[in-house]
Coordinates of C-alpha atoms and ligand atoms in Angstrom, one line a residue:
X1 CA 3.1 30.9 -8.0
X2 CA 4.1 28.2 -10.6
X3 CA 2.7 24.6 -10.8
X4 CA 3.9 21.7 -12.0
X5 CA 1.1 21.8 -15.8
X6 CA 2.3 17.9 -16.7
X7 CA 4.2 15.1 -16.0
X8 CA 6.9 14.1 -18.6
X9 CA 7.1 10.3 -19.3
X10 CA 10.0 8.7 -20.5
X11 CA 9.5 5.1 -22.3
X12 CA 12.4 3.2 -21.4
X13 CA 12.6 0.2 -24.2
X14 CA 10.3 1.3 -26.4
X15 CA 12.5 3.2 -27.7
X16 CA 14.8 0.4 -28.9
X17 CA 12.0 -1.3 -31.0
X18 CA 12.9 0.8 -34.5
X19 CA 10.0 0.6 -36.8
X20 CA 7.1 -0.9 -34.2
X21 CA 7.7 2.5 -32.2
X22 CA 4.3 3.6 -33.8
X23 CA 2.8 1.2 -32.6
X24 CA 4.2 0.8 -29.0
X25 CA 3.5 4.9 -28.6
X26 CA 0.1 4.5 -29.2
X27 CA -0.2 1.3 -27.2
X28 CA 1.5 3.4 -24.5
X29 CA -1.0 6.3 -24.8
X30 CA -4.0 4.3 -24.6
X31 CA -3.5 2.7 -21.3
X32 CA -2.5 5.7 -19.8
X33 CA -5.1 7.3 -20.8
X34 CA -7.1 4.0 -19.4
X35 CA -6.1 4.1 -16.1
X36 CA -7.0 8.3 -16.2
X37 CA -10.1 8.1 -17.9
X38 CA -12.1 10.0 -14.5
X39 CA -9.9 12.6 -15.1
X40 CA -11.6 15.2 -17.0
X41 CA -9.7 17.8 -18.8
X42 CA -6.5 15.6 -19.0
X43 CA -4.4 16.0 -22.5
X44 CA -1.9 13.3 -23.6
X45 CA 0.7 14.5 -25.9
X46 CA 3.2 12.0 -27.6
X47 CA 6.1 12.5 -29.3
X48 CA 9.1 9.8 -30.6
X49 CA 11.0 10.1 -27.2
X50 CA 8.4 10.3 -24.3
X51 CA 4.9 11.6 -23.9
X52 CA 3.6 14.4 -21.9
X53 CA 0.0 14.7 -19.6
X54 CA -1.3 17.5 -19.9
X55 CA -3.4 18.2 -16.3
X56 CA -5.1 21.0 -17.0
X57 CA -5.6 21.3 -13.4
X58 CA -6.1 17.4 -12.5
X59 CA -4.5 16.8 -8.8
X60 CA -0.8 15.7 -9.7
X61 CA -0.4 13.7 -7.2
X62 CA -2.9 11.3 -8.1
X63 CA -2.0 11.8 -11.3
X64 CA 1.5 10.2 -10.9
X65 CA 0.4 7.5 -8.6
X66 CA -2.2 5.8 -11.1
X67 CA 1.3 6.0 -14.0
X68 CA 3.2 4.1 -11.3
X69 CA 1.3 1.0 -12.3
X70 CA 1.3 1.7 -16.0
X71 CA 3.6 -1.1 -18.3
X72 CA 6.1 0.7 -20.8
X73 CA 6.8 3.8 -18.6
X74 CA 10.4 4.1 -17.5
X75 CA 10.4 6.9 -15.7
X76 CA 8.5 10.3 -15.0
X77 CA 8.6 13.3 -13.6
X78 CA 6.2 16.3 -12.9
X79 CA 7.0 19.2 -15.0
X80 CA 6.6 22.7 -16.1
X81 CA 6.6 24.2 -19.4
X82 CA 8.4 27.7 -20.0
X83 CA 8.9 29.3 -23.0
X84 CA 12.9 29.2 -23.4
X85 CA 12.9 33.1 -22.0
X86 CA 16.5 33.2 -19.6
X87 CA 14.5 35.2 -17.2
X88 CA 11.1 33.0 -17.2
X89 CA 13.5 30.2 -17.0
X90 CA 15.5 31.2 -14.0
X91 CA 12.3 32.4 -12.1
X92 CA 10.3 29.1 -12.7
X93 CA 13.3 26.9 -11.6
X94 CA 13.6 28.8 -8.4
X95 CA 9.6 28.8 -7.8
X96 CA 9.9 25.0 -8.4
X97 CA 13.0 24.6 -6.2
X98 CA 11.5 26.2 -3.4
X99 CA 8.7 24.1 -3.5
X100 CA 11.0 21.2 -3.0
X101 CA 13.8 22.8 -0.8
X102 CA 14.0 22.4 3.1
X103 CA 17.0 23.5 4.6
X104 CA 20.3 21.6 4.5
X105 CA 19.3 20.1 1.3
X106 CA 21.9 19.6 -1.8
X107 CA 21.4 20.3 -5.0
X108 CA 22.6 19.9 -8.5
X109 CA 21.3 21.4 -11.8
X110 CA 21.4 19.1 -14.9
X111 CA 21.2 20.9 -18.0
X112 CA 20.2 19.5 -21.3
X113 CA 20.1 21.2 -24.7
X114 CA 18.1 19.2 -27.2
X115 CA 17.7 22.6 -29.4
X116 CA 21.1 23.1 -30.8
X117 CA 20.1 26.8 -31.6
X118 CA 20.0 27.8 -28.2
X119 CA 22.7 30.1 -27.8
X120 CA 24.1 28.3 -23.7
X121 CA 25.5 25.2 -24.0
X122 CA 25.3 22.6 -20.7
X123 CA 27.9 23.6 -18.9
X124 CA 27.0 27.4 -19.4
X125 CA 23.0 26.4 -18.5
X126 CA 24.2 24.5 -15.3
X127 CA 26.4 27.7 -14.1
X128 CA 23.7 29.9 -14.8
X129 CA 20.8 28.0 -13.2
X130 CA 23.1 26.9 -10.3
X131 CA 24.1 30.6 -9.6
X132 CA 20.8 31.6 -9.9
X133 CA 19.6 29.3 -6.7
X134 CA 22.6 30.0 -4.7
X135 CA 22.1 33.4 -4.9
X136 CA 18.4 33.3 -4.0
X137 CA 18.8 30.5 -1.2
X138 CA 20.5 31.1 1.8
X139 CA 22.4 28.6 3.2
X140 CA 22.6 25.8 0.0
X141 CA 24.9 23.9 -1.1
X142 CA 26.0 21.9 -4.4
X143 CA 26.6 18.3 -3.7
X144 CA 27.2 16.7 -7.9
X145 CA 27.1 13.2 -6.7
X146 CA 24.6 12.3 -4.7
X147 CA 22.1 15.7 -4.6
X148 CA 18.8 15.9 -2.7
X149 CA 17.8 17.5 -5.3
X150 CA 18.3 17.2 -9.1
X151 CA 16.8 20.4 -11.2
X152 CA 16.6 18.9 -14.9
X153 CA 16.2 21.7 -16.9
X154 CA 15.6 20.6 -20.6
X155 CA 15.9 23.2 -23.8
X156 CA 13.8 21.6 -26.3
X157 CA 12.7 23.3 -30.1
X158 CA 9.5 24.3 -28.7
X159 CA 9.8 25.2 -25.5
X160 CA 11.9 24.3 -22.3
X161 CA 10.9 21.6 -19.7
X162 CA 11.5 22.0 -15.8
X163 CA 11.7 19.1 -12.8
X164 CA 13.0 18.1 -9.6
X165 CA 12.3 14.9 -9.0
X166 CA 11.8 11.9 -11.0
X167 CA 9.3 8.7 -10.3
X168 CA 10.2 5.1 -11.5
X169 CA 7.6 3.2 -13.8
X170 CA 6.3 0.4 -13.9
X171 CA 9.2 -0.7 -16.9
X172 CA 7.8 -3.5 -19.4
X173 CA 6.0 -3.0 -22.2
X174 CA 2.8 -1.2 -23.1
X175 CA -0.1 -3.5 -22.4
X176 CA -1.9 -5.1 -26.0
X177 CA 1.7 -4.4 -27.3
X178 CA 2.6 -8.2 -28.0
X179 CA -0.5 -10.0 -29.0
X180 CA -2.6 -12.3 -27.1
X181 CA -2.3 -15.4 -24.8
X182 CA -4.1 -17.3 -22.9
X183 CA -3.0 -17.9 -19.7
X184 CA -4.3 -20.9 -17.9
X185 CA -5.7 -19.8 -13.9
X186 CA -5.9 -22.4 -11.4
X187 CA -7.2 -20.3 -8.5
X188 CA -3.2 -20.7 -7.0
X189 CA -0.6 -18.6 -6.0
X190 CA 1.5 -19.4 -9.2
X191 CA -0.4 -18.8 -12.5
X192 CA -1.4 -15.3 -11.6
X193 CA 1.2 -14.1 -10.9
X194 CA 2.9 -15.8 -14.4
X195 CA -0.8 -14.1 -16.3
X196 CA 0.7 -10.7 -14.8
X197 CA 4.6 -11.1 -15.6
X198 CA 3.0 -11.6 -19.1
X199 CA 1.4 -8.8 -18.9
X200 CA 4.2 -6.8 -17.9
X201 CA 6.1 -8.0 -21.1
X202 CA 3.3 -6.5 -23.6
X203 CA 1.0 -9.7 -23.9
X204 CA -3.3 -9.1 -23.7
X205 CA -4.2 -12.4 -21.6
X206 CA -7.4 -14.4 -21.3
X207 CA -8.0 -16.6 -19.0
X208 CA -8.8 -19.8 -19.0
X209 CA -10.1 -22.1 -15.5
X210 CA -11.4 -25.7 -15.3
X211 CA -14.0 -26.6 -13.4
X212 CA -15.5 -30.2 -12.1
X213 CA -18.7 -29.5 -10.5
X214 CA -20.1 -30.5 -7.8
X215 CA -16.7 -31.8 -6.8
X216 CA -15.4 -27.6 -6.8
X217 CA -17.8 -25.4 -5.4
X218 CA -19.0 -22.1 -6.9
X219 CA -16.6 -20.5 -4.4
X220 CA -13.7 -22.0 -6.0
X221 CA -15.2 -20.7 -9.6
X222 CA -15.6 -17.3 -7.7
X223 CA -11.5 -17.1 -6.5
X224 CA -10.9 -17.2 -10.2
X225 CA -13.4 -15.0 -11.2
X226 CA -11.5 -12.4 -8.0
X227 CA -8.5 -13.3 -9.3
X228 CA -9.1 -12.2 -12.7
X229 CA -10.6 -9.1 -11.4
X230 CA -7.2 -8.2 -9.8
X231 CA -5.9 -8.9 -13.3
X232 CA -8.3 -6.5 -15.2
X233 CA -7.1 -3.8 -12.9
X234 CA -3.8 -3.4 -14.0
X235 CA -4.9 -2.9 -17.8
X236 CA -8.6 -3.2 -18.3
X237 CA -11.3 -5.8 -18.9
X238 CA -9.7 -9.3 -18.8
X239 CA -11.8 -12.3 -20.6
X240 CA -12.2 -15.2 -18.2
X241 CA -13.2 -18.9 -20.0
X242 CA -14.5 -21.3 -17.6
X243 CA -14.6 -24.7 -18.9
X244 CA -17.1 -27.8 -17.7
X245 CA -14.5 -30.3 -16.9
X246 CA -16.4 -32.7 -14.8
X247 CA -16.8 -35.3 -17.6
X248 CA -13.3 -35.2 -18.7
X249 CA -12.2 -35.9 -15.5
X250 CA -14.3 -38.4 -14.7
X251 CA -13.6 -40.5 -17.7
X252 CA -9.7 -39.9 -17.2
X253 CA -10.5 -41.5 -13.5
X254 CA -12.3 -44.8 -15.3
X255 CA -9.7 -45.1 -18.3
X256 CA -6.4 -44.1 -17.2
X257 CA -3.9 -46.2 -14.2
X258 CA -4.2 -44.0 -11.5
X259 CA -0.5 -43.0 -11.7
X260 CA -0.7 -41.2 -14.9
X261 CA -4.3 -39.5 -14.1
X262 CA -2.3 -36.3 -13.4
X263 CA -0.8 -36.1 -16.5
X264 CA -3.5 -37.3 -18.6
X265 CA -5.5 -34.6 -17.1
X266 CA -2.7 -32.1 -17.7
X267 CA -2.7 -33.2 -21.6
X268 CA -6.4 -33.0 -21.7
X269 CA -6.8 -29.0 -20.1
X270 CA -3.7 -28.4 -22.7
X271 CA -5.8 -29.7 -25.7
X272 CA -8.9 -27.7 -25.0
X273 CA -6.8 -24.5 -23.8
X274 CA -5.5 -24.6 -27.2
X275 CA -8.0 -25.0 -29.0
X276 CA -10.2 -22.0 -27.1
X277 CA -6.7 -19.9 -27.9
X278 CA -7.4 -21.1 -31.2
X279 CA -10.9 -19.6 -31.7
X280 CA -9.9 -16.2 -29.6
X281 CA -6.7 -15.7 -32.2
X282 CA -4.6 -16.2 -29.5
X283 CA -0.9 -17.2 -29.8
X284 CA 0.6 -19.1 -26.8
X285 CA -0.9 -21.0 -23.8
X286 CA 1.1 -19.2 -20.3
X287 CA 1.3 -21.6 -17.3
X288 CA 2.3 -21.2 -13.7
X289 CA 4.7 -24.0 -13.8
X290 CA 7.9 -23.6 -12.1
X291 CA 10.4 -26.5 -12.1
X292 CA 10.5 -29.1 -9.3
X293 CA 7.5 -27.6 -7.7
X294 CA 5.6 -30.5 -7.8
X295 CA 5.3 -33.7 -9.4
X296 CA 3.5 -32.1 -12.7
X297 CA 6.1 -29.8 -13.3
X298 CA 9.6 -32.3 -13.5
X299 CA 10.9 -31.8 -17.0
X300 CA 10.1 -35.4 -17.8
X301 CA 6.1 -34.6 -17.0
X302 CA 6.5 -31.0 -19.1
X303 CA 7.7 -33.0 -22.1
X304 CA 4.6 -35.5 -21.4
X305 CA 2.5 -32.9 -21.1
X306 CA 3.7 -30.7 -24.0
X307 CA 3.5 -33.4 -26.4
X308 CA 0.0 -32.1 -27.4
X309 CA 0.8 -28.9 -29.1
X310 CA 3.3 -27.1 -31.2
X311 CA 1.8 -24.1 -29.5
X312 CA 4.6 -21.7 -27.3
X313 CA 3.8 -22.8 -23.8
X314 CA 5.2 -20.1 -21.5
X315 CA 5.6 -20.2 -18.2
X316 CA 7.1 -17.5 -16.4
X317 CA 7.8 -18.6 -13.7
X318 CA 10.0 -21.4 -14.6
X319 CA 13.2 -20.5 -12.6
X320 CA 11.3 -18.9 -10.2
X321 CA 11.7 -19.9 -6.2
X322 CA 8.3 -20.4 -4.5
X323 CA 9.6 -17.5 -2.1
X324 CA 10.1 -15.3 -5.1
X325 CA 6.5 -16.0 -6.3
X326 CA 4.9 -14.9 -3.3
X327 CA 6.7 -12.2 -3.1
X328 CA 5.5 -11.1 -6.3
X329 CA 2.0 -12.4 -5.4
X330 CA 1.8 -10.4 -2.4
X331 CA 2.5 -7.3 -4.4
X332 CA 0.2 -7.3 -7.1
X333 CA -2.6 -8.3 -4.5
X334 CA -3.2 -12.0 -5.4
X335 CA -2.1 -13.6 -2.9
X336 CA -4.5 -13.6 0.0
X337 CA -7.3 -14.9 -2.6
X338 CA -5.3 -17.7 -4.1
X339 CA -4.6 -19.2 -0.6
X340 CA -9.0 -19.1 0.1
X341 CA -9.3 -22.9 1.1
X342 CA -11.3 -24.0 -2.0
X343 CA -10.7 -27.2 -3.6
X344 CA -9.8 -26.7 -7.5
X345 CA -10.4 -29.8 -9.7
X346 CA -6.9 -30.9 -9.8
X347 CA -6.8 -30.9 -5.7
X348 CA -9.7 -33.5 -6.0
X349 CA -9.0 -36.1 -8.3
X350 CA -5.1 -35.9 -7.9
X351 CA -3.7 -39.3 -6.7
X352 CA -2.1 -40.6 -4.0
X353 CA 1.4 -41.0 -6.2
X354 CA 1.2 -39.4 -9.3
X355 CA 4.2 -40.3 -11.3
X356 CA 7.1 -37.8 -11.3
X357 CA 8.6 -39.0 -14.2
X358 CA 6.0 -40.3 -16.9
X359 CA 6.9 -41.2 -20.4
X360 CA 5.5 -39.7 -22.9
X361 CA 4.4 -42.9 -25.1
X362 CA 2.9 -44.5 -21.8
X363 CA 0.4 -41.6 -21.9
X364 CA -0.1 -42.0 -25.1
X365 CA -0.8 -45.3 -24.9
X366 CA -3.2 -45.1 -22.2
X367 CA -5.3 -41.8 -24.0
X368 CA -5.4 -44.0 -27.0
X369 CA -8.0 -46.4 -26.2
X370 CA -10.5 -43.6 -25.3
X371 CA -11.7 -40.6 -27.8
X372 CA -11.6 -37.8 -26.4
X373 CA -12.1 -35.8 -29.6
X374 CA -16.2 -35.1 -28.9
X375 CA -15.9 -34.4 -25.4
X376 CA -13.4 -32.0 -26.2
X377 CA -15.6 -30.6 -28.4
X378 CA -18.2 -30.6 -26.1
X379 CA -16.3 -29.1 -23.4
X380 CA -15.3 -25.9 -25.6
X381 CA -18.9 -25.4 -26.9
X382 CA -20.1 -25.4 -23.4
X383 CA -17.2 -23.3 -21.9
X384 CA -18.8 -20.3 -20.6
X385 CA -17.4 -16.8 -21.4
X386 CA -17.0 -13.8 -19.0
X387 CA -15.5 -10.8 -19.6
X388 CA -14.2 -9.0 -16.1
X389 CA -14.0 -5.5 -15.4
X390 CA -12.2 -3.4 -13.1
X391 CA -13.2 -3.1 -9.6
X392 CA -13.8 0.8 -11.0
X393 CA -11.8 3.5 -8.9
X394 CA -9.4 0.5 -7.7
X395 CA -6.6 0.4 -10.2
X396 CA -3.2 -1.2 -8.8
X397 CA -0.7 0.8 -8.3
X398 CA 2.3 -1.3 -7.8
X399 CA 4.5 0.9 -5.7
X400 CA 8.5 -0.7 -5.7
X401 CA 7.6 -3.5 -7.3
X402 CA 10.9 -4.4 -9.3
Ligands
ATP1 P1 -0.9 -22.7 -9.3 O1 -0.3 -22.1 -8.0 O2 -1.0 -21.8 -10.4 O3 -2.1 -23.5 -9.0 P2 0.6 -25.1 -8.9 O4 1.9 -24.9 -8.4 O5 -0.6 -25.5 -8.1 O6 0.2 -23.8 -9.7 P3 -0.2 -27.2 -10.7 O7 -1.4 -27.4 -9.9 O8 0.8 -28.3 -11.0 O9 0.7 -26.1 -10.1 O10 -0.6 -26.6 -12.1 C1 0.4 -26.1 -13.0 C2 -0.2 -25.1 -13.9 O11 -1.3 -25.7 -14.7 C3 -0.9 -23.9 -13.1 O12 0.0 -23.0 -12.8 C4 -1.9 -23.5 -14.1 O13 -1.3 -22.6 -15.1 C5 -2.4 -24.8 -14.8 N1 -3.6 -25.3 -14.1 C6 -3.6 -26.2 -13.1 N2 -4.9 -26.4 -12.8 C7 -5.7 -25.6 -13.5 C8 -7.1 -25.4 -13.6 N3 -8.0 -26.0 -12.8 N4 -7.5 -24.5 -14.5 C9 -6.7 -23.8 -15.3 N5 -5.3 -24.0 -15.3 C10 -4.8 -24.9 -14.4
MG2 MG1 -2.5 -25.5 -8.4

C-alpha cells in the first residue's frame, strides 16, 4: 500500500528575488519548521525551486493544514517519492490514483521531465501513465480541461515525484524575510489587521500600544495583549511595548486648543513609536489608517501628523473599505476581540470636533510652547516590554483567505 512520504512545496515569488533566494529559502524553512515543531521525526529538505517535508510517518493531514497558514508557500501538494523505475512508477501512480478515485471522476496526467536524460519525453510519459490508469480502472474517463483529478508526475535527477492534488498557500513572503517594523496596535479592528498584511509581505512586527491609566482599564491593556497573541500565532513570539501615556495626554489636554488635541496626540505617539523603533533596529512605523475613515486619517491630518518623522509610515490599509477590513479581521480571528467595549486612550480624551483638516504649522505652533522632549523620554524609559507567545497547539490556519 503506498503513502503519500512528503509534501512538496512550491515558493511562489521567492523565486523571482535572484541573489536574496538564500536567504528567503531559509527564512522559508524556518517557519515551517516553526509551526511543525511537535512533530517529531519530520525532515525539511530545500532545494532552489521548492522544499520537501519529510513525514516520516507524521499524520499528513495535519501536516498540510498547519502549511496552509505559512507566508511564502505558493502551493503544495502531498507526494510520493519513487525511484524513476517505469514499473515502480506506473504502480505507485495507480496506488495513489485509487486512493483519490470514486467513480465518474475525470482525470488527466501531467507529465513533467526536469531530468533531460530520461529516455520519455511529456507527451510519451502522459500516454503511458494515462494508459496505464485506463486500463486498470473500469469505467474512467480523460477530461484535459477541467479533470477531477490531475496526476503530476515529475522526473527529476534524483528520483521522480508523484501527486494528485495540490493545496493553495498562504502566498506572501517568508516571515523575518523583510526586516522589522513596528506596528502601532490600538486595540481596533484596523491596525491588526494592517500588523498582519505586513506580516504577510515578509516584515517581523512589534507592537507598540498607548495606554492612559486609570482613564483605560487593564482590560483594554489586556485586548492588546489578546490581540497580539493572535499575531504571535501566525509566526511566533511577537514583542508587545506598552507605553505610559497618561502624562502626555494630560498635558496635550492643558496646552493644546481642543480642536487640534487629536492631532497633537497623534504627533506625540508618532515621536515615541519612533524612537522605541529606533532602539529595537526597527525600520518603519505601520498604522491602521485607512483614508476618510475618520477625522485623523484626511490626507491633510496624515501630512500633520507625519511631519514628525522621515521614518516610512505604512499603512496597509490605506485604500482599504471598512467592509474589506473586517472581512479580513474576521478571518485572521481579530475581530471579535477588537470590538470588546473597552475604552482605548484616544476614545477618552478625543474631542467633541476634532479638526479634519489641520495645518501642519498650527500644530506646530501650538507643540511649540511646551517641551515635550523629557516626557518623551520618560515615556520610553518607562514603556514596559512583553514579549507574547503562541497560544501553544493553536496556530492559525487561514483556510481561503486571499
Ligand atoms: P484602529 O481600528 O486600528 O483603532 P481607527 O480606525 O480607530 O484604527 P484611529 O483611532 O484614528 O483609527 O487610529 C489610527 C491608527 O493610529 C490606528 O490604526 C493605530 O495604528 C494608531 N493608534 C491609534 N491609537 C493608538 C493607541 N492607543 N496605541 C497605539 N496605536 C494607536
Ligand atoms: Mg481606534
Amino acid at each position: 500500500m503506498i503513502n503519500y512520504d512528503r509534501i512538496l512545496i512550491r515558493y511562489g515569488e521567492i523565486s523571482t528575488k535572484g541573489r536574496n533566494r538564500n536567504k528567503f529559502v531559509d527564512k522559508l524553512r524556518k517557519s515551517i519548521s516553526n509551526v511543525l515543531h511537535d512533530f517529531t521525526g519530520i525532515k525539511i529538505e530545500a532545494t532552489r525551486d521548492r522544499m520537501y517535508v519529510i513525514l516520516n510517518g507524521a499524520d499528513g493531514k495535519e501536516v498540510s493544514e498547519r502549511l496552509k497558514g505559512v507566508f511564502g508557500i505558493q502551493s503544495f501538494s502531498p507526494a510520493v517519492k519513487t525511484n524513476k523505475d517505469m514499473e515502480a512508477m506506473k504502480d505507485a501512480a495507480l496506488a495513489l490514483f485509487q486512493k483519490k478515485y470514486e467513480e465518474g471522476k475525470t482525470f488527466k496526467i501531467t507529465a513533467k521531465r526536469a531530468d533531460k536524460s530520461f529516455p520519455l519525453n511529456t507527451d510519451e510519459l502522459n500516454h503511458e501513465f494515462g494508459g496505464h490508469l485506463l486500463k486498470n480502472v473500469p469505467g474512467l474517463k480523460v477530461n484535459v480541461k477541467k479533470p477531477d483529478i490531475n496526476l503530476q508526475i515529475e522526473i527529476r535527477e534524483e528520483a521522480a515525484y508523484l501527486s494528485c492534488e495540490t493545496f493553495q498557500g498562504a502566498g506572501g513572503l517568508p516571515a523575518g524575510s523583510g526586516g522589522k517594523a513596528m506596528v502601532m496596535l490600538s486595540g481596533g479592528i484596523d491596525s491588526p489587521v494592517a500588523g498582519y498584511l505586513s506580516m504577510k509581505r515578509g516584515l517581523e512586527v512589534e507592537a507598540v500600544h498607548f495606554y492612559s491609566p486609570p482613564f483605560t482599564s487593564e482590560r483594554a491593556k489586556q485586548k492588546v495583549i489578546d490581540l497580539t497573541e493572535k499575531l504571535s500565532n501566525i509566526t511566533g513570539a511577537v514583542a508587545l511595548h506598552i507605553v505610559p501615556f497618561t502624562e502626555i495626554q494630560q498635558l496635550i489636554q492643558q496646552q493644546v486648543p481642543q480642536n487640534y488635541t487629536m492631532t497633537a496626540t497623534r504627533r506625540l505617539m508618532l515621536r515615541i513609536t519612533d524612537e522605541i523603533r529606533r532602539k529595537n533596529d526597527g525600520l518603519a512605523i505601520i498604522t491602521g489608517e485607512s483614508l476618510g475613515q475618520v477625522a485623523s486619517q484626511t490626507l491633510e491630518s496624515m501630512y500633520a501628523i507625519n511631519d514628525v518623522t522621515n521614518t516610512p509610515v505604512l499603512r496597509p490599509l490605506i485604500t482599504m473599505d471598512k467592509s474589506e477590513i473586517i472581512e479580513i479581521a474576521q478571518k485572521i480571528n481579530t475581530h471579535d476581540i477588537s470590538i470588546r467595549p473597552f475604552e482605548d486612550c484616544c476614545t477618552v480624551f478625543v474631542p467633541a470636533s476634532p479638526k479634519t483638516k489641520p495645518k501642519r504649522d498650527k500644530v506646530r505652533h501650538f507643540e511649540s510652547f511646551v517641551d515635550f522632549e523629557p516626557l518623551i523620554a520618560k515615556a520610553v524609559e518607562n514603556t514596559e516590554k512583553m514579549i507574547i507567545k503562541p497560544q501553544s497547539g493553536k496556530e492559525e490556519s487561514f483556510e481561503d483567505l486571499f
